[in-house]
mmCIF file with all atom_site columns, C-alpha atoms in Angstrom:
data_model
loop_
_atom_site.group_PDB
_atom_site.id
_atom_site.type_symbol
_atom_site.label_atom_id
_atom_site.label_alt_id
_atom_site.label_comp_id
_atom_site.label_asym_id
_atom_site.label_entity_id
_atom_site.label_seq_id
_atom_site.pdbx_PDB_ins_code
_atom_site.Cartn_x
_atom_site.Cartn_y
_atom_site.Cartn_z
_atom_site.occupancy
_atom_site.B_iso_or_equiv
_atom_site.pdbx_formal_charge
_atom_site.auth_seq_id
_atom_site.auth_comp_id
_atom_site.auth_asym_id
_atom_site.auth_atom_id
_atom_site.pdbx_PDB_model_num
ATOM 1   C CA . MET P 1 1   ? -5.601  0.971   -7.252  1.00 0.00 ? 73  MET P CA 1
ATOM 2   C CA . ALA P 1 2   ? -8.031  3.142   -5.317  1.00 0.00 ? 74  ALA P CA 1
ATOM 3   C CA . ASP P 1 3   ? -11.337 2.463   -3.574  1.00 0.00 ? 75  ASP P CA 1
ATOM 4   C CA . GLU P 1 4   ? -14.516 3.760   -4.907  1.00 0.00 ? 76  GLU P CA 1
ATOM 5   C CA . ALA P 1 5   ? -14.494 6.768   -2.770  1.00 0.00 ? 77  ALA P CA 1
ATOM 6   C CA . HIS P 1 6   ? -10.932 7.382   -3.247  1.00 0.00 ? 78  HIS P CA 1
ATOM 7   C CA . VAL P 1 7   ? -10.078 7.416   0.580   1.00 0.00 ? 79  VAL P CA 1
ATOM 8   C CA . ALA P 1 8   ? -7.046  5.157   -0.064  1.00 0.00 ? 80  ALA P CA 1
ATOM 9   C CA . ALA P 1 9   ? -4.984  4.575   -3.017  1.00 0.00 ? 81  ALA P CA 1
ATOM 10  C CA . ILE P 1 10  ? -2.004  1.818   -3.440  1.00 0.00 ? 82  ILE P CA 1
ATOM 11  C CA . GLU P 1 11  ? 0.689   1.919   -6.052  1.00 0.00 ? 83  GLU P CA 1
ATOM 12  C CA . VAL P 1 12  ? 2.827   -1.123  -6.536  1.00 0.00 ? 84  VAL P CA 1
ATOM 13  C CA . THR P 1 13  ? 5.732   -1.089  -9.091  1.00 0.00 ? 85  THR P CA 1
ATOM 14  C CA . LEU P 1 14  ? 7.584   -4.521  -9.421  1.00 0.00 ? 86  LEU P CA 1
ATOM 15  C CA . ASP P 1 15  ? 10.806  -4.192  -11.218 1.00 0.00 ? 87  ASP P CA 1
ATOM 16  C CA . ARG P 1 16  ? 12.069  -6.900  -13.665 1.00 0.00 ? 88  ARG P CA 1
ATOM 17  C CA . GLY P 1 17  ? 14.029  -8.822  -10.967 1.00 0.00 ? 89  GLY P CA 1
ATOM 18  C CA . PHE P 1 18  ? 10.590  -9.751  -9.529  1.00 0.00 ? 90  PHE P CA 1
ATOM 19  C CA . PHE P 1 19  ? 10.045  -12.033 -12.651 1.00 0.00 ? 91  PHE P CA 1
ATOM 20  C CA . ASN P 1 20  ? 11.942  -15.200 -13.866 1.00 0.00 ? 92  ASN P CA 1
ATOM 21  C CA . SER P 1 21  ? 11.318  -13.819 -17.406 1.00 0.00 ? 93  SER P CA 1
ATOM 22  C CA . TYR P 1 22  ? 9.877   -10.772 -18.805 1.00 0.00 ? 94  TYR P CA 1
ATOM 23  C CA . LYS P 1 23  ? 8.875   -9.623  -22.206 1.00 0.00 ? 95  LYS P CA 1
ATOM 24  C CA . LEU P 1 24  ? 6.912   -6.592  -23.455 1.00 0.00 ? 96  LEU P CA 1
ATOM 25  C CA . LEU P 1 25  ? 6.416   -5.977  -27.234 1.00 0.00 ? 97  LEU P CA 1
ATOM 26  C CA . VAL P 1 26  ? 5.087   -2.466  -27.005 1.00 0.00 ? 98  VAL P CA 1
ATOM 27  C CA . PRO P 1 27  ? 6.780   0.321   -25.271 1.00 0.00 ? 99  PRO P CA 1
ATOM 28  C CA . GLU P 1 28  ? 4.080   0.572   -22.320 1.00 0.00 ? 100 GLU P CA 1
ATOM 29  C CA . PHE P 1 29  ? 0.952   -1.560  -21.706 1.00 0.00 ? 101 PHE P CA 1
ATOM 30  C CA . LYS P 1 30  ? -1.646  -0.681  -19.488 1.00 0.00 ? 102 LYS P CA 1
ATOM 31  C CA . ALA P 1 31  ? -5.079  -2.411  -18.485 1.00 0.00 ? 103 ALA P CA 1
ATOM 32  C CA . CYS P 1 32  ? -7.788  -2.480  -15.745 1.00 0.00 ? 104 CYS P CA 1
ATOM 33  C CA . VAL P 1 33  ? -8.236  -5.726  -14.234 1.00 0.00 ? 105 VAL P CA 1
ATOM 34  C CA . ASP P 1 34  ? -10.298 -7.437  -11.328 1.00 0.00 ? 106 ASP P CA 1
ATOM 35  C CA . LEU P 1 35  ? -7.514  -8.018  -8.626  1.00 0.00 ? 107 LEU P CA 1
ATOM 36  C CA . LYS P 1 36  ? -9.754  -9.849  -6.284  1.00 0.00 ? 108 LYS P CA 1
ATOM 37  C CA . SER P 1 37  ? -10.348 -12.492 -8.715  1.00 0.00 ? 109 SER P CA 1
ATOM 38  C CA . ILE P 1 38  ? -6.339  -12.665 -9.812  1.00 0.00 ? 110 ILE P CA 1
ATOM 39  C CA . ASN P 1 39  ? -5.594  -12.691 -5.883  1.00 0.00 ? 111 ASN P CA 1
ATOM 40  C CA . ASP P 1 40  ? -8.090  -15.486 -5.572  1.00 0.00 ? 112 ASP P CA 1
ATOM 41  C CA . PHE P 1 41  ? -6.575  -17.609 -8.364  1.00 0.00 ? 113 PHE P CA 1
ATOM 42  C CA . LEU P 1 42  ? -3.025  -17.150 -7.164  1.00 0.00 ? 114 LEU P CA 1
ATOM 43  C CA . SER P 1 43  ? -4.141  -18.266 -3.573  1.00 0.00 ? 115 SER P CA 1
ATOM 44  C CA . ALA P 1 44  ? -5.221  -21.475 -5.270  1.00 0.00 ? 116 ALA P CA 1
ATOM 45  C CA . CYS P 1 45  ? -1.778  -21.896 -6.997  1.00 0.00 ? 117 CYS P CA 1
ATOM 46  C CA . LYS P 1 46  ? -0.161  -22.115 -3.514  1.00 0.00 ? 118 LYS P CA 1
ATOM 47  C CA . GLY P 1 47  ? 2.889   -20.462 -4.342  1.00 0.00 ? 119 GLY P CA 1
ATOM 48  C CA . LYS P 1 48  ? 3.776   -22.101 -7.598  1.00 0.00 ? 120 LYS P CA 1
ATOM 49  C CA . MET P 1 49  ? 5.146   -20.717 -10.645 1.00 0.00 ? 121 MET P CA 1
ATOM 50  C CA . VAL P 1 50  ? 2.498   -18.810 -12.496 1.00 0.00 ? 122 VAL P CA 1
ATOM 51  C CA . ASP P 1 51  ? 2.814   -17.658 -16.508 1.00 0.00 ? 123 ASP P CA 1
ATOM 52  C CA . LEU P 1 52  ? 1.039   -14.358 -17.112 1.00 0.00 ? 124 LEU P CA 1
ATOM 53  C CA . LYS P 1 53  ? 0.237   -13.592 -20.722 1.00 0.00 ? 125 LYS P CA 1
ATOM 54  C CA . TYR P 1 54  ? -2.041  -11.215 -22.729 1.00 0.00 ? 126 TYR P CA 1
ATOM 55  C CA . ASN P 1 55  ? -4.147  -12.573 -25.413 1.00 0.00 ? 127 ASN P CA 1
ATOM 56  C CA . GLU P 1 56  ? -4.929  -9.802  -27.959 1.00 0.00 ? 128 GLU P CA 1
ATOM 57  C CA . ASP P 1 57  ? -7.729  -11.856 -29.504 1.00 0.00 ? 129 ASP P CA 1
ATOM 58  C CA . ARG P 1 58  ? -9.581  -12.204 -26.432 1.00 0.00 ? 130 ARG P CA 1
ATOM 59  C CA . ASN P 1 59  ? -8.554  -9.093  -25.047 1.00 0.00 ? 131 ASN P CA 1
ATOM 60  C CA . ALA P 1 60  ? -7.645  -10.764 -21.760 1.00 0.00 ? 132 ALA P CA 1
ATOM 61  C CA . PHE P 1 61  ? -4.900  -11.973 -19.494 1.00 0.00 ? 133 PHE P CA 1
ATOM 62  C CA . ILE P 1 62  ? -4.124  -15.698 -19.416 1.00 0.00 ? 134 ILE P CA 1
ATOM 63  C CA . LEU P 1 63  ? -2.692  -16.966 -16.154 1.00 0.00 ? 135 LEU P CA 1
ATOM 64  C CA . THR P 1 64  ? -1.124  -20.754 -16.124 1.00 0.00 ? 136 THR P CA 1
ATOM 65  C CA . SER P 1 65  ? 0.139   -22.664 -13.254 1.00 0.00 ? 137 SER P CA 1
ATOM 66  C CA . GLY P 1 66  ? 1.113   -26.156 -13.839 1.00 0.00 ? 138 GLY P CA 1
ATOM 67  C CA . ASN P 1 67  ? -2.113  -27.745 -15.500 1.00 0.00 ? 139 ASN P CA 1
ATOM 68  C CA . LEU P 1 68  ? -4.212  -25.068 -14.147 1.00 0.00 ? 140 LEU P CA 1
ATOM 69  C CA . SER P 1 69  ? -5.264  -21.948 -16.572 1.00 0.00 ? 141 SER P CA 1
ATOM 70  C CA . ARG P 1 70  ? -7.729  -18.935 -15.947 1.00 0.00 ? 142 ARG P CA 1
ATOM 71  C CA . ARG P 1 71  ? -8.691  -16.267 -18.440 1.00 0.00 ? 143 ARG P CA 1
ATOM 72  C CA . PHE P 1 72  ? -9.489  -12.881 -16.923 1.00 0.00 ? 144 PHE P CA 1
ATOM 73  C CA . GLY P 1 73  ? -11.241 -10.352 -19.200 1.00 0.00 ? 145 GLY P CA 1
ATOM 74  C CA . LEU P 1 74  ? -10.090 -6.972  -19.030 1.00 0.00 ? 146 LEU P CA 1
ATOM 75  C CA . ILE P 1 75  ? -12.461 -4.358  -17.441 1.00 0.00 ? 147 ILE P CA 1
ATOM 76  C CA . SER P 1 76  ? -13.014 -0.940  -19.231 1.00 0.00 ? 148 SER P CA 1
ATOM 77  C CA . GLU P 1 77  ? -11.902 2.243   -17.358 1.00 0.00 ? 149 GLU P CA 1
ATOM 78  C CA . GLU P 1 78  ? -15.710 3.444   -17.135 1.00 0.00 ? 150 GLU P CA 1
ATOM 79  C CA . ASN P 1 79  ? -16.673 0.243   -15.215 1.00 0.00 ? 151 ASN P CA 1
ATOM 80  C CA . GLY P 1 80  ? -13.278 -0.012  -13.034 1.00 0.00 ? 152 GLY P CA 1
ATOM 81  C CA . THR P 1 81  ? -11.903 2.368   -10.524 1.00 0.00 ? 153 THR P CA 1
ATOM 82  C CA . ARG P 1 82  ? -10.106 5.165   -12.259 1.00 0.00 ? 154 ARG P CA 1
ATOM 83  C CA . MET P 1 83  ? -6.833  6.235   -10.783 1.00 0.00 ? 155 MET P CA 1
ATOM 84  C CA . LYS P 1 84  ? -4.148  8.563   -12.011 1.00 0.00 ? 156 LYS P CA 1
ATOM 85  C CA . GLU P 1 85  ? -0.476  8.102   -10.817 1.00 0.00 ? 157 GLU P CA 1
ATOM 86  C CA . LEU P 1 86  ? -0.079  8.934   -7.141  1.00 0.00 ? 158 LEU P CA 1
ATOM 87  C CA . PRO P 1 87  ? 0.903   12.780  -6.920  1.00 0.00 ? 159 PRO P CA 1
ATOM 88  C CA . THR P 1 88  ? 4.053   14.153  -5.645  1.00 0.00 ? 160 THR P CA 1
ATOM 89  C CA . ILE P 1 89  ? 2.878   15.817  -2.463  1.00 0.00 ? 161 ILE P CA 1
ATOM 90  C CA . ALA P 1 90  ? 5.202   18.247  -0.403  1.00 0.00 ? 162 ALA P CA 1
ATOM 91  C CA . LEU P 1 91  ? 4.504   17.056  3.315   1.00 0.00 ? 163 LEU P CA 1
ATOM 92  C CA . PRO P 1 92  ? 6.417   18.804  5.930   1.00 0.00 ? 164 PRO P CA 1
ATOM 93  C CA . SER P 1 93  ? 7.330   15.857  8.371   1.00 0.00 ? 165 SER P CA 1
ATOM 94  C CA . SER P 1 94  ? 8.736   12.519  7.717   1.00 0.00 ? 166 SER P CA 1
ATOM 95  C CA . VAL P 1 95  ? 10.104  9.538   9.907   1.00 0.00 ? 167 VAL P CA 1
ATOM 96  C CA . SER P 1 96  ? 11.682  6.268   8.885   1.00 0.00 ? 168 SER P CA 1
ATOM 97  C CA . ILE P 1 97  ? 10.509  3.329   11.260  1.00 0.00 ? 169 ILE P CA 1
ATOM 98  C CA . ILE P 1 98  ? 10.540  -0.437  11.533  1.00 0.00 ? 170 ILE P CA 1
ATOM 99  C CA . ALA P 1 99  ? 6.944   -1.584  10.814  1.00 0.00 ? 171 ALA P CA 1
ATOM 100 C CA . LYS P 1 100 ? 7.068   -3.608  14.205  1.00 0.00 ? 172 LYS P CA 1
ATOM 101 C CA . GLU P 1 101 ? 6.913   -0.515  16.060  1.00 0.00 ? 173 GLU P CA 1
ATOM 102 C CA . ILE P 1 102 ? 3.637   0.517   14.670  1.00 0.00 ? 174 ILE P CA 1
ATOM 103 C CA . LYS P 1 103 ? 1.595   -2.594  14.109  1.00 0.00 ? 175 LYS P CA 1
ATOM 104 C CA . PRO P 1 104 ? 0.815   -3.486  17.435  1.00 0.00 ? 176 PRO P CA 1
ATOM 105 C CA . ALA P 1 105 ? -0.380  -0.085  18.297  1.00 0.00 ? 177 ALA P CA 1
ATOM 106 C CA . ILE P 1 106 ? -2.878  0.012   15.164  1.00 0.00 ? 178 ILE P CA 1
ATOM 107 C CA . LYS P 1 107 ? -4.199  -3.299  15.955  1.00 0.00 ? 179 LYS P CA 1
ATOM 108 C CA . ALA P 1 108 ? -4.790  -2.467  19.537  1.00 0.00 ? 180 ALA P CA 1
ATOM 109 C CA . SER P 1 109 ? -6.336  0.870   18.730  1.00 0.00 ? 181 SER P CA 1
ATOM 110 C CA . LEU P 1 110 ? -9.020  -0.743  16.862  1.00 0.00 ? 182 LEU P CA 1
ATOM 111 C CA . THR P 1 111 ? -10.508 -2.307  20.057  1.00 0.00 ? 183 THR P CA 1
ATOM 112 C CA . LEU P 1 112 ? -11.574 1.140   20.830  1.00 0.00 ? 184 LEU P CA 1
ATOM 113 C CA . GLY P 1 113 ? -12.918 2.692   17.538  1.00 0.00 ? 185 GLY P CA 1
ATOM 114 C CA . ALA P 1 114 ? -11.975 3.088   13.825  1.00 0.00 ? 186 ALA P CA 1
ATOM 115 C CA . THR P 1 115 ? -10.648 6.768   13.357  1.00 0.00 ? 187 THR P CA 1
ATOM 116 C CA . GLY P 1 116 ? -7.447  7.549   15.236  1.00 0.00 ? 188 GLY P CA 1
ATOM 117 C CA . THR P 1 117 ? -4.768  10.218  15.296  1.00 0.00 ? 189 THR P CA 1
ATOM 118 C CA . ILE P 1 118 ? -1.316  10.042  14.097  1.00 0.00 ? 190 ILE P CA 1
ATOM 119 C CA . SER P 1 119 ? 1.401   12.971  14.827  1.00 0.00 ? 191 SER P CA 1
ATOM 120 C CA . ILE P 1 120 ? 5.024   13.556  14.134  1.00 0.00 ? 192 ILE P CA 1
ATOM 121 C CA . ASP P 1 121 ? 6.822   16.120  16.077  1.00 0.00 ? 193 ASP P CA 1
ATOM 122 C CA . LYS P 1 122 ? 10.514  16.775  17.235  1.00 0.00 ? 194 LYS P CA 1
ATOM 123 C CA . ASP P 1 123 ? 10.306  14.188  19.906  1.00 0.00 ? 195 ASP P CA 1
ATOM 124 C CA . GLY P 1 124 ? 9.041   10.934  17.654  1.00 0.00 ? 196 GLY P CA 1
ATOM 125 C CA . PHE P 1 125 ? 6.278   9.572   16.103  1.00 0.00 ? 197 PHE P CA 1
ATOM 126 C CA . HIS P 1 126 ? 2.605   9.155   18.007  1.00 0.00 ? 198 HIS P CA 1
ATOM 127 C CA . ILE P 1 127 ? -0.442  7.228   17.505  1.00 0.00 ? 199 ILE P CA 1
ATOM 128 C CA . GLN P 1 128 ? -3.682  7.800   19.723  1.00 0.00 ? 200 GLN P CA 1
ATOM 129 C CA . MET P 1 129 ? -7.065  6.404   19.618  1.00 0.00 ? 201 MET P CA 1
ATOM 130 C CA . GLU P 1 130 ? -9.826  7.096   22.270  1.00 0.00 ? 202 GLU P CA 1
ATOM 131 C CA . ASN P 1 131 ? -13.492 6.930   22.895  1.00 0.00 ? 203 ASN P CA 1
ATOM 132 C CA . GLU P 1 132 ? -15.759 8.485   25.428  1.00 0.00 ? 204 GLU P CA 1
ATOM 133 C CA . THR P 1 133 ? -14.123 6.434   28.401  1.00 0.00 ? 205 THR P CA 1
ATOM 134 C CA . ASP P 1 134 ? -10.786 4.811   27.390  1.00 0.00 ? 206 ASP P CA 1
ATOM 135 C CA . GLU P 1 135 ? -7.707  6.092   25.296  1.00 0.00 ? 207 GLU P CA 1
ATOM 136 C CA . ILE P 1 136 ? -4.826  4.045   23.621  1.00 0.00 ? 208 ILE P CA 1
ATOM 137 C CA . THR P 1 137 ? -1.409  5.973   22.788  1.00 0.00 ? 209 THR P CA 1
ATOM 138 C CA . SER P 1 138 ? 1.871   4.814   21.313  1.00 0.00 ? 210 SER P CA 1
ATOM 139 C CA . ASP P 1 139 ? 4.812   7.150   21.294  1.00 0.00 ? 211 ASP P CA 1
ATOM 140 C CA . VAL P 1 140 ? 8.022   5.809   19.349  1.00 0.00 ? 212 VAL P CA 1
ATOM 141 C CA . GLY P 1 141 ? 10.972  8.173   20.425  1.00 0.00 ? 213 GLY P CA 1
ATOM 142 C CA . LYS P 1 142 ? 13.341  9.638   18.114  1.00 0.00 ? 214 LYS P CA 1
ATOM 143 C CA . ASP P 1 143 ? 16.074  7.398   19.670  1.00 0.00 ? 215 ASP P CA 1
ATOM 144 C CA . PHE P 1 144 ? 13.833  4.601   18.265  1.00 0.00 ? 216 PHE P CA 1
ATOM 145 C CA . LEU P 1 145 ? 13.558  5.897   14.643  1.00 0.00 ? 217 LEU P CA 1
ATOM 146 C CA . GLU P 1 146 ? 15.805  5.213   11.914  1.00 0.00 ? 218 GLU P CA 1
ATOM 147 C CA . GLU P 1 147 ? 15.163  8.718   10.662  1.00 0.00 ? 219 GLU P CA 1
ATOM 148 C CA . LEU P 1 148 ? 13.239  11.941  11.823  1.00 0.00 ? 220 LEU P CA 1
ATOM 149 C CA . ASN P 1 149 ? 12.748  15.199  9.806   1.00 0.00 ? 221 ASN P CA 1
ATOM 150 C CA . VAL P 1 150 ? 10.325  17.686  11.257  1.00 0.00 ? 222 VAL P CA 1
ATOM 151 C CA . LYS P 1 151 ? 9.995   21.268  9.520   1.00 0.00 ? 223 LYS P CA 1
ATOM 152 C CA . GLU P 1 152 ? 6.771   21.526  11.696  1.00 0.00 ? 224 GLU P CA 1
ATOM 153 C CA . ALA P 1 153 ? 4.707   19.447  13.969  1.00 0.00 ? 225 ALA P CA 1
ATOM 154 C CA . THR P 1 154 ? 1.725   17.607  12.131  1.00 0.00 ? 226 THR P CA 1
ATOM 155 C CA . THR P 1 155 ? -1.347  15.745  13.030  1.00 0.00 ? 227 THR P CA 1
ATOM 156 C CA . SER P 1 156 ? -3.963  14.192  11.332  1.00 0.00 ? 228 SER P CA 1
ATOM 157 C CA . GLN P 1 157 ? -6.769  11.529  11.812  1.00 0.00 ? 229 GLN P CA 1
ATOM 158 C CA . PHE P 1 158 ? -6.830  8.598   9.773   1.00 0.00 ? 230 PHE P CA 1
ATOM 159 C CA . ASN P 1 159 ? -9.280  5.391   9.178   1.00 0.00 ? 231 ASN P CA 1
ATOM 160 C CA . PHE P 1 160 ? -7.300  2.880   11.169  1.00 0.00 ? 232 PHE P CA 1
ATOM 161 C CA . LEU P 1 161 ? -9.462  -0.024  9.566   1.00 0.00 ? 233 LEU P CA 1
ATOM 162 C CA . LEU P 1 162 ? -7.901  0.974   6.149   1.00 0.00 ? 234 LEU P CA 1
ATOM 163 C CA . LEU P 1 163 ? -4.397  1.214   7.850   1.00 0.00 ? 235 LEU P CA 1
ATOM 164 C CA . ALA P 1 164 ? -4.798  -2.117  9.363   1.00 0.00 ? 236 ALA P CA 1
ATOM 165 C CA . GLU P 1 165 ? -5.582  -3.840  6.270   1.00 0.00 ? 237 GLU P CA 1
ATOM 166 C CA . TYR P 1 166 ? -2.600  -2.129  4.750   1.00 0.00 ? 238 TYR P CA 1
ATOM 167 C CA . PHE P 1 167 ? -0.146  -3.372  7.780   1.00 0.00 ? 239 PHE P CA 1
ATOM 168 C CA . ASN P 1 168 ? -1.239  -6.837  7.304   1.00 0.00 ? 240 ASN P CA 1
ATOM 169 C CA . THR P 1 169 ? 0.525   -6.923  4.102   1.00 0.00 ? 241 THR P CA 1
ATOM 170 C CA . ILE P 1 170 ? 3.641   -5.826  5.567   1.00 0.00 ? 242 ILE P CA 1
ATOM 171 C CA . LYS P 1 171 ? 6.564   -7.719  7.225   1.00 0.00 ? 243 LYS P CA 1
ATOM 172 C CA . PRO P 1 172 ? 7.472   -6.668  10.969  1.00 0.00 ? 244 PRO P CA 1
ATOM 173 C CA . SER P 1 173 ? 11.037  -6.147  9.673   1.00 0.00 ? 245 SER P CA 1
ATOM 174 C CA . ALA P 1 174 ? 10.263  -3.790  6.799   1.00 0.00 ? 246 ALA P CA 1
ATOM 175 C CA . LEU P 1 175 ? 11.484  -0.329  6.868   1.00 0.00 ? 247 LEU P CA 1
ATOM 176 C CA . LEU P 1 176 ? 8.902   2.370   6.374   1.00 0.00 ? 248 LEU P CA 1
ATOM 177 C CA . ASP P 1 177 ? 9.329   5.952   5.040   1.00 0.00 ? 249 ASP P CA 1
ATOM 178 C CA . ILE P 1 178 ? 6.186   7.754   6.316   1.00 0.00 ? 250 ILE P CA 1
ATOM 179 C CA . THR P 1 179 ? 5.575   11.272  5.272   1.00 0.00 ? 251 THR P CA 1
ATOM 180 C CA . MET P 1 180 ? 2.538   13.355  6.242   1.00 0.00 ? 252 MET P CA 1
ATOM 181 C CA . GLY P 1 181 ? 1.320   16.876  7.249   1.00 0.00 ? 253 GLY P CA 1
ATOM 182 C CA . THR P 1 182 ? -1.565  18.457  9.410   1.00 0.00 ? 254 THR P CA 1
ATOM 183 C CA . ASP P 1 183 ? -4.833  17.420  8.065   1.00 0.00 ? 255 ASP P CA 1
ATOM 184 C CA . ARG P 1 184 ? -3.365  15.960  4.869   1.00 0.00 ? 256 ARG P CA 1
ATOM 185 C CA . PRO P 1 185 ? -2.878  12.604  3.325   1.00 0.00 ? 257 PRO P CA 1
ATOM 186 C CA . ILE P 1 186 ? -0.030  10.223  4.897   1.00 0.00 ? 258 ILE P CA 1
ATOM 187 C CA . MET P 1 187 ? 2.371   8.638   2.513   1.00 0.00 ? 259 MET P CA 1
ATOM 188 C CA . ILE P 1 188 ? 3.851   5.146   3.439   1.00 0.00 ? 260 ILE P CA 1
ATOM 189 C CA . GLN P 1 189 ? 6.556   3.766   1.153   1.00 0.00 ? 261 GLN P CA 1
ATOM 190 C CA . TRP P 1 190 ? 8.501   0.497   1.775   1.00 0.00 ? 262 TRP P CA 1
ATOM 191 C CA . PHE P 1 191 ? 10.629  -1.869  -0.298  1.00 0.00 ? 263 PHE P CA 1
ATOM 192 C CA . LEU P 1 192 ? 9.114   -5.319  -0.876  1.00 0.00 ? 264 LEU P CA 1
ATOM 193 C CA . ASP P 1 193 ? 12.256  -7.355  -1.489  1.00 0.00 ? 265 ASP P CA 1
ATOM 194 C CA . LYS P 1 194 ? 15.853  -5.945  -1.661  1.00 0.00 ? 266 LYS P CA 1
ATOM 195 C CA . GLU P 1 195 ? 14.696  -2.899  -3.426  1.00 0.00 ? 267 GLU P CA 1
ATOM 196 C CA . ILE P 1 196 ? 13.520  -4.954  -6.538  1.00 0.00 ? 268 ILE P CA 1
ATOM 197 C CA . GLY P 1 197 ? 10.108  -3.707  -6.099  1.00 0.00 ? 269 GLY P CA 1
ATOM 198 C CA . ARG P 1 198 ? 8.296   -0.822  -4.577  1.00 0.00 ? 270 ARG P CA 1
ATOM 199 C CA . ALA P 1 199 ? 5.206   -0.344  -3.064  1.00 0.00 ? 271 ALA P CA 1
ATOM 200 C CA . SER P 1 200 ? 3.624   2.907   -1.781  1.00 0.00 ? 272 SER P CA 1
ATOM 201 C CA . CYS P 1 201 ? 0.331   3.848   -0.342  1.00 0.00 ? 273 CYS P CA 1
ATOM 202 C CA . ARG P 1 202 ? -1.395  7.072   0.410   1.00 0.00 ? 274 ARG P CA 1
ATOM 203 C CA . GLU P 1 203 ? -4.365  7.000   2.845   1.00 0.00 ? 275 GLU P CA 1
ATOM 204 C CA . ARG P 1 204 ? -6.441  10.078  3.634   1.00 0.00 ? 276 ARG P CA 1
ATOM 205 C CA . VAL P 1 205 ? -9.608  10.954  5.427   1.00 0.00 ? 277 VAL P CA 1
#
């Protein structure tokens, strides 16, 4: 999924282990859907089991939970947000860090502005946000990182409003793999649950 301006992109892969049952009658199936409408339906189900089927006659997904059913018509690629697979980008610096080390800094930074700086160097992982009078910094030293790989020190500015929305979906205990370069996209990857499924995000300005 990508936003209309292609500032941010999210790719989520759910392996078979996420499903109670999984059946695909063709080698591959692709469809463009309104994820917000599907999310609204899932929220109404309140954690109950949901059955998802494709109805070829109606060209729609049918979601059923208990006695509740909803049909979602597919969206043509012309009307949806086009997005190819996230490309593999060679980025020179990476860290592995527990999400709880970053989330408070992202949240606090938004009290000063929307665009902040993220840096990786030999000493650790750094977040900075400032306006005309105030500044917030967060420095996570290398001893508090699970892993640190730095070919060169890197610094880039990012939209922290987007990052905050993204981090709201991540558990504080999640291990994040973050790679970035100077004035390049940032790639964040983590496992949703016991490495059964993987979610990755690229955010750029």
